[in-house]
PDB file of C-alpha atoms in Angstrom:
ATOM      1  CA  UNK A   1      -7.418  16.592   0.554  1.00 95.00           C
ATOM      2  CA  UNK A   2      -7.842  17.077   3.911  1.00 96.00           C
ATOM      3  CA  UNK A   3      -7.333  14.228   6.521  1.00 96.00           C
ATOM      4  CA  UNK A   4      -8.249  15.817  10.015  1.00 97.00           C
ATOM      5  CA  UNK A   5      -8.614  12.376  12.859  1.00 97.00           C
ATOM      6  CA  UNK A   6      -6.734  14.572  15.655  1.00 98.00           C
ATOM      7  CA  UNK A   7      -7.463  13.629  19.095  1.00 98.00           C
ATOM      8  CA  UNK A   8      -9.032  10.144  19.531  1.00 98.00           C
ATOM      9  CA  UNK A   9      -8.008   6.584  20.302  1.00 97.00           C
ATOM     10  CA  UNK A  10      -6.641   5.758  17.110  1.00 97.00           C
ATOM     11  CA  UNK A  11      -4.018   3.091  17.171  1.00 97.00           C
ATOM     12  CA  UNK A  12      -1.853   1.043  14.979  1.00 96.00           C
ATOM     13  CA  UNK A  13       0.022   1.628  11.899  1.00 96.00           C
ATOM     14  CA  UNK A  14      -0.667   4.705   9.477  1.00 94.00           C
ATOM     15  CA  UNK A  15      -2.740   3.252   6.654  1.00 92.00           C
ATOM     16  CA  UNK A  16      -0.536   2.010   3.289  1.00 92.00           C
ATOM     17  CA  UNK A  17      -3.240   4.109   1.316  1.00 92.00           C
ATOM     18  CA  UNK A  18      -2.357   7.255   2.850  1.00 93.00           C
ATOM     19  CA  UNK A  19       0.735   6.890   0.843  1.00 92.00           C
ATOM     20  CA  UNK A  20      -0.618   7.350  -2.486  1.00 91.00           C
ATOM     21  CA  UNK A  21      -2.860  10.523  -1.704  1.00 93.00           C
ATOM     22  CA  UNK A  22      -0.664  12.893  -3.588  1.00 90.00           C
ATOM     23  CA  UNK A  23      -3.413  15.870  -3.701  1.00 95.00           C
ATOM     24  CA  UNK A  24      -3.667  15.780   0.175  1.00 97.00           C
ATOM     25  CA  UNK A  25      -3.058  19.709   1.305  1.00 98.00           C
ATOM     26  CA  UNK A  26      -3.595  18.401   5.524  1.00 98.00           C
ATOM     27  CA  UNK A  27      -2.629  15.649   7.652  1.00 97.00           C
ATOM     28  CA  UNK A  28      -3.871  16.404  11.288  1.00 98.00           C
ATOM     29  CA  UNK A  29      -3.549  12.978  13.353  1.00 98.00           C
ATOM     30  CA  UNK A  30      -1.773  14.222  16.600  1.00 98.00           C
ATOM     31  CA  UNK A  31      -3.237  13.122  19.842  1.00 98.00           C
ATOM     32  CA  UNK A  32      -3.653   9.722  18.935  1.00 98.00           C
ATOM     33  CA  UNK A  33      -1.524   6.089  19.541  1.00 98.00           C
ATOM     34  CA  UNK A  34      -0.558   6.000  15.998  1.00 98.00           C
ATOM     35  CA  UNK A  35       2.834   4.180  15.189  1.00 97.00           C
ATOM     36  CA  UNK A  36       5.127   3.472  13.014  1.00 96.00           C
ATOM     37  CA  UNK A  37       8.283   4.852  10.904  1.00 97.00           C
ATOM     38  CA  UNK A  38       8.120   8.788  10.140  1.00 96.00           C
ATOM     39  CA  UNK A  39      10.018   7.874   6.837  1.00 94.00           C
ATOM     40  CA  UNK A  40       8.700   4.822   5.718  1.00 94.00           C
ATOM     41  CA  UNK A  41       5.134   5.177   6.221  1.00 94.00           C
ATOM     42  CA  UNK A  42       4.159   8.445   4.512  1.00 94.00           C
ATOM     43  CA  UNK A  43       4.587   9.343   0.881  1.00 92.00           C
ATOM     44  CA  UNK A  44       5.710  12.605  -1.196  1.00 93.00           C
ATOM     45  CA  UNK A  45       2.658  15.139  -0.608  1.00 96.00           C
ATOM     46  CA  UNK A  46       3.439  17.872  -3.557  1.00 95.00           C
ATOM     47  CA  UNK A  47       0.618  20.249  -2.573  1.00 96.00           C
ATOM     48  CA  UNK A  48       0.602  18.960   1.089  1.00 97.00           C
ATOM     49  CA  UNK A  49       0.492  22.566   3.566  1.00 98.00           C
ATOM     50  CA  UNK A  50      -0.071  20.915   6.930  1.00 98.00           C
ATOM     51  CA  UNK A  51       1.551  18.020   8.918  1.00 98.00           C
ATOM     52  CA  UNK A  52       0.584  17.512  12.523  1.00 98.00           C
ATOM     53  CA  UNK A  53       1.534  14.053  13.662  1.00 98.00           C
ATOM     54  CA  UNK A  54       2.115  15.220  17.145  1.00 98.00           C
ATOM     55  CA  UNK A  55       1.577  13.103  20.149  1.00 98.00           C
ATOM     56  CA  UNK A  56       1.765   9.596  18.740  1.00 98.00           C
ATOM     57  CA  UNK A  57       3.977   6.652  18.607  1.00 98.00           C
ATOM     58  CA  UNK A  58       6.012   7.323  15.452  1.00 98.00           C
ATOM     59  CA  UNK A  59       9.974   6.380  15.177  1.00 98.00           C
ATOM     60  CA  UNK A  60      12.647   6.673  12.542  1.00 98.00           C
ATOM     61  CA  UNK A  61      14.232   9.527  10.989  1.00 98.00           C
ATOM     62  CA  UNK A  62      12.770  12.822   9.256  1.00 98.00           C
ATOM     63  CA  UNK A  63      13.253  12.114   6.101  1.00 96.00           C
ATOM     64  CA  UNK A  64      14.264  13.985   3.192  1.00 96.00           C
ATOM     65  CA  UNK A  65      11.250  13.797   1.389  1.00 95.00           C
ATOM     66  CA  UNK A  66       9.207  15.988   3.328  1.00 96.00           C
ATOM     67  CA  UNK A  67      11.539  18.647   1.544  1.00 96.00           C
ATOM     68  CA  UNK A  68       9.433  17.901  -1.429  1.00 96.00           C
ATOM     69  CA  UNK A  69       6.394  19.476   0.001  1.00 96.00           C
ATOM     70  CA  UNK A  70       7.557  22.770  -1.319  1.00 97.00           C
ATOM     71  CA  UNK A  71       3.989  24.500  -0.030  1.00 97.00           C
ATOM     72  CA  UNK A  72       4.489  22.940   3.459  1.00 98.00           C
ATOM     73  CA  UNK A  73       4.279  25.541   6.239  1.00 98.00           C
ATOM     74  CA  UNK A  74       3.196  23.557   9.420  1.00 98.00           C
ATOM     75  CA  UNK A  75       5.618  20.716  10.176  1.00 98.00           C
ATOM     76  CA  UNK A  76       4.648  19.485  13.419  1.00 98.00           C
ATOM     77  CA  UNK A  77       5.888  16.113  14.810  1.00 98.00           C
ATOM     78  CA  UNK A  78       6.120  16.135  18.645  1.00 98.00           C
ATOM     79  CA  UNK A  79       5.932  14.089  21.222  1.00 98.00           C
ATOM     80  CA  UNK A  80       7.490  11.179  19.308  1.00 98.00           C
ATOM     81  CA  UNK A  81      10.229   8.997  19.471  1.00 98.00           C
ATOM     82  CA  UNK A  82      11.505  10.355  15.966  1.00 98.00           C
ATOM     83  CA  UNK A  83      15.833  10.383  16.200  1.00 98.00           C
ATOM     84  CA  UNK A  84      18.824  11.556  14.100  1.00 98.00           C
ATOM     85  CA  UNK A  85      18.906  15.064  12.804  1.00 98.00           C
ATOM     86  CA  UNK A  86      16.934  17.734  10.820  1.00 98.00           C
ATOM     87  CA  UNK A  87      17.190  17.395   7.267  1.00 97.00           C
ATOM     88  CA  UNK A  88      19.313  19.717   5.263  1.00 97.00           C
ATOM     89  CA  UNK A  89      16.285  19.675   2.664  1.00 97.00           C
ATOM     90  CA  UNK A  90      13.531  20.956   5.513  1.00 96.00           C
ATOM     91  CA  UNK A  91      15.342  24.189   5.116  1.00 96.00           C
ATOM     92  CA  UNK A  92      14.693  25.174   1.645  1.00 95.00           C
ATOM     93  CA  UNK A  93      10.587  24.970   2.284  1.00 97.00           C
ATOM     94  CA  UNK A  94      10.252  28.778   1.923  1.00 96.00           C
ATOM     95  CA  UNK A  95       6.889  28.488   3.186  1.00 98.00           C
ATOM     96  CA  UNK A  96       7.260  27.134   6.554  1.00 98.00           C
ATOM     97  CA  UNK A  97       6.177  29.185   9.477  1.00 98.00           C
ATOM     98  CA  UNK A  98       5.834  26.355  12.387  1.00 98.00           C
ATOM     99  CA  UNK A  99       8.306  23.708  12.952  1.00 98.00           C
ATOM    100  CA  UNK A 100       7.621  21.873  15.636  1.00 98.00           C
ATOM    101  CA  UNK A 101      10.393  19.069  16.783  1.00 98.00           C
ATOM    102  CA  UNK A 102       9.755  18.935  20.629  1.00 98.00           C
ATOM    103  CA  UNK A 103      10.308  16.078  22.902  1.00 98.00           C
ATOM    104  CA  UNK A 104      11.837  13.702  20.464  1.00 98.00           C
ATOM    105  CA  UNK A 105      15.354  11.558  20.322  1.00 98.00           C
ATOM    106  CA  UNK A 106      17.027  14.277  17.785  1.00 98.00           C
ATOM    107  CA  UNK A 107      20.348  14.374  18.038  1.00 98.00           C
ATOM    108  CA  UNK A 108      23.709  16.166  16.351  1.00 97.00           C
ATOM    109  CA  UNK A 109      24.212  20.216  15.987  1.00 97.00           C
ATOM    110  CA  UNK A 110      21.132  22.840  14.543  1.00 97.00           C
ATOM    111  CA  UNK A 111      21.442  23.357  11.035  1.00 97.00           C
ATOM    112  CA  UNK A 112      22.926  26.967  10.755  1.00 97.00           C
ATOM    113  CA  UNK A 113      20.141  26.586   7.358  1.00 97.00           C
ATOM    114  CA  UNK A 114      17.608  27.035   9.536  1.00 97.00           C
ATOM    115  CA  UNK A 115      18.311  30.620   9.532  1.00 96.00           C
ATOM    116  CA  UNK A 116      17.769  30.677   6.078  1.00 96.00           C
ATOM    117  CA  UNK A 117      13.888  30.010   6.179  1.00 97.00           C
ATOM    118  CA  UNK A 118      12.451  33.931   6.782  1.00 96.00           C
ATOM    119  CA  UNK A 119       9.417  32.857   7.121  1.00 98.00           C
ATOM    120  CA  UNK A 120       9.602  31.101  10.441  1.00 98.00           C
ATOM    121  CA  UNK A 121       7.398  32.292  13.245  1.00 98.00           C
ATOM    122  CA  UNK A 122       7.870  29.479  15.449  1.00 98.00           C
ATOM    123  CA  UNK A 123      10.379  26.683  16.121  1.00 98.00           C
ATOM    124  CA  UNK A 124      10.278  24.695  19.117  1.00 98.00           C
ATOM    125  CA  UNK A 125      12.838  22.055  19.416  1.00 98.00           C
ATOM    126  CA  UNK A 126      12.969  21.657  23.240  1.00 98.00           C
ATOM    127  CA  UNK A 127      13.627  17.974  24.806  1.00 98.00           C
ATOM    128  CA  UNK A 128      15.489  16.566  22.490  1.00 98.00           C
ATOM    129  CA  UNK A 129      19.947  15.882  22.412  1.00 98.00           C
ATOM    130  CA  UNK A 130      20.998  18.918  20.399  1.00 98.00           C
ATOM    131  CA  UNK A 131      24.709  19.692  20.949  1.00 97.00           C
ATOM    132  CA  UNK A 132      27.510  22.409  20.045  1.00 96.00           C
ATOM    133  CA  UNK A 133      26.376  25.804  19.662  1.00 95.00           C
ATOM    134  CA  UNK A 134      22.786  27.469  18.696  1.00 95.00           C
ATOM    135  CA  UNK A 135      23.524  29.019  15.003  1.00 95.00           C
ATOM    136  CA  UNK A 136      24.254  32.870  15.095  1.00 94.00           C
ATOM    137  CA  UNK A 137      22.418  32.420  11.774  1.00 95.00           C
ATOM    138  CA  UNK A 138      19.399  31.932  13.706  1.00 96.00           C
ATOM    139  CA  UNK A 139      19.490  36.155  14.675  1.00 94.00           C
ATOM    140  CA  UNK A 140      18.532  36.513  10.598  1.00 94.00           C
ATOM    141  CA  UNK A 141      14.747  35.043  11.828  1.00 97.00           C
ATOM    142  CA  UNK A 142      13.028  38.479  11.574  1.00 96.00           C
ATOM    143  CA  UNK A 143       9.466  37.411  12.106  1.00 98.00           C
ATOM    144  CA  UNK A 144      10.459  34.212  14.279  1.00 98.00           C
ATOM    145  CA  UNK A 145       7.686  34.692  17.348  1.00 98.00           C
ATOM    146  CA  UNK A 146       8.924  31.923  19.333  1.00 98.00           C
ATOM    147  CA  UNK A 147      11.620  29.625  19.617  1.00 97.00           C
ATOM    148  CA  UNK A 148      11.874  27.169  22.005  1.00 98.00           C
ATOM    149  CA  UNK A 149      15.701  25.390  22.235  1.00 97.00           C
ATOM    150  CA  UNK A 150      15.085  23.893  25.909  1.00 97.00           C
ATOM    151  CA  UNK A 151      16.106  20.396  27.546  1.00 98.00           C
ATOM    152  CA  UNK A 152      18.985  20.056  24.791  1.00 98.00           C
ATOM    153  CA  UNK A 153      22.585  20.197  25.544  1.00 97.00           C
ATOM    154  CA  UNK A 154      23.340  23.710  23.794  1.00 96.00           C
ATOM    155  CA  UNK A 155      26.258  25.385  25.237  1.00 92.00           C
ATOM    156  CA  UNK A 156      28.308  28.568  23.906  1.00 83.00           C
ATOM    157  CA  UNK A 157      26.820  32.310  24.190  1.00 79.00           C
TER     158      UNK A 157
END
């Protein structure tokens, strides 16, 4: 149910057996040098509540499949080389409290639907390549405690 191997010196790809662990609830492998495609190397985890893959060498796009982890309350993939945009499927995670996507290569507009995640307490998406305006819907995030948008290409008021 729990995988905690954070802040070690692990290198190489994610073991393929992890993709079949559909009962896993927590994955913490941040702070290593693990590499691979973030969309291909992980499975669908219906019981997943906590995911931290930060500070590794992952690439690829964020898979819409993460939106199938309906109990997910923490999604952290900061400081990797992940590209593309934020899939709308993540905005359907009603329990999501912490979304950390900083220091990647993410692009596009910030989805206004992020404002629908009423449980968001932390939204950290700094140091990417997001463009356009900050969605006014972010003002609906009533319990948001930390918003970090720095180091993007945002404009407007």
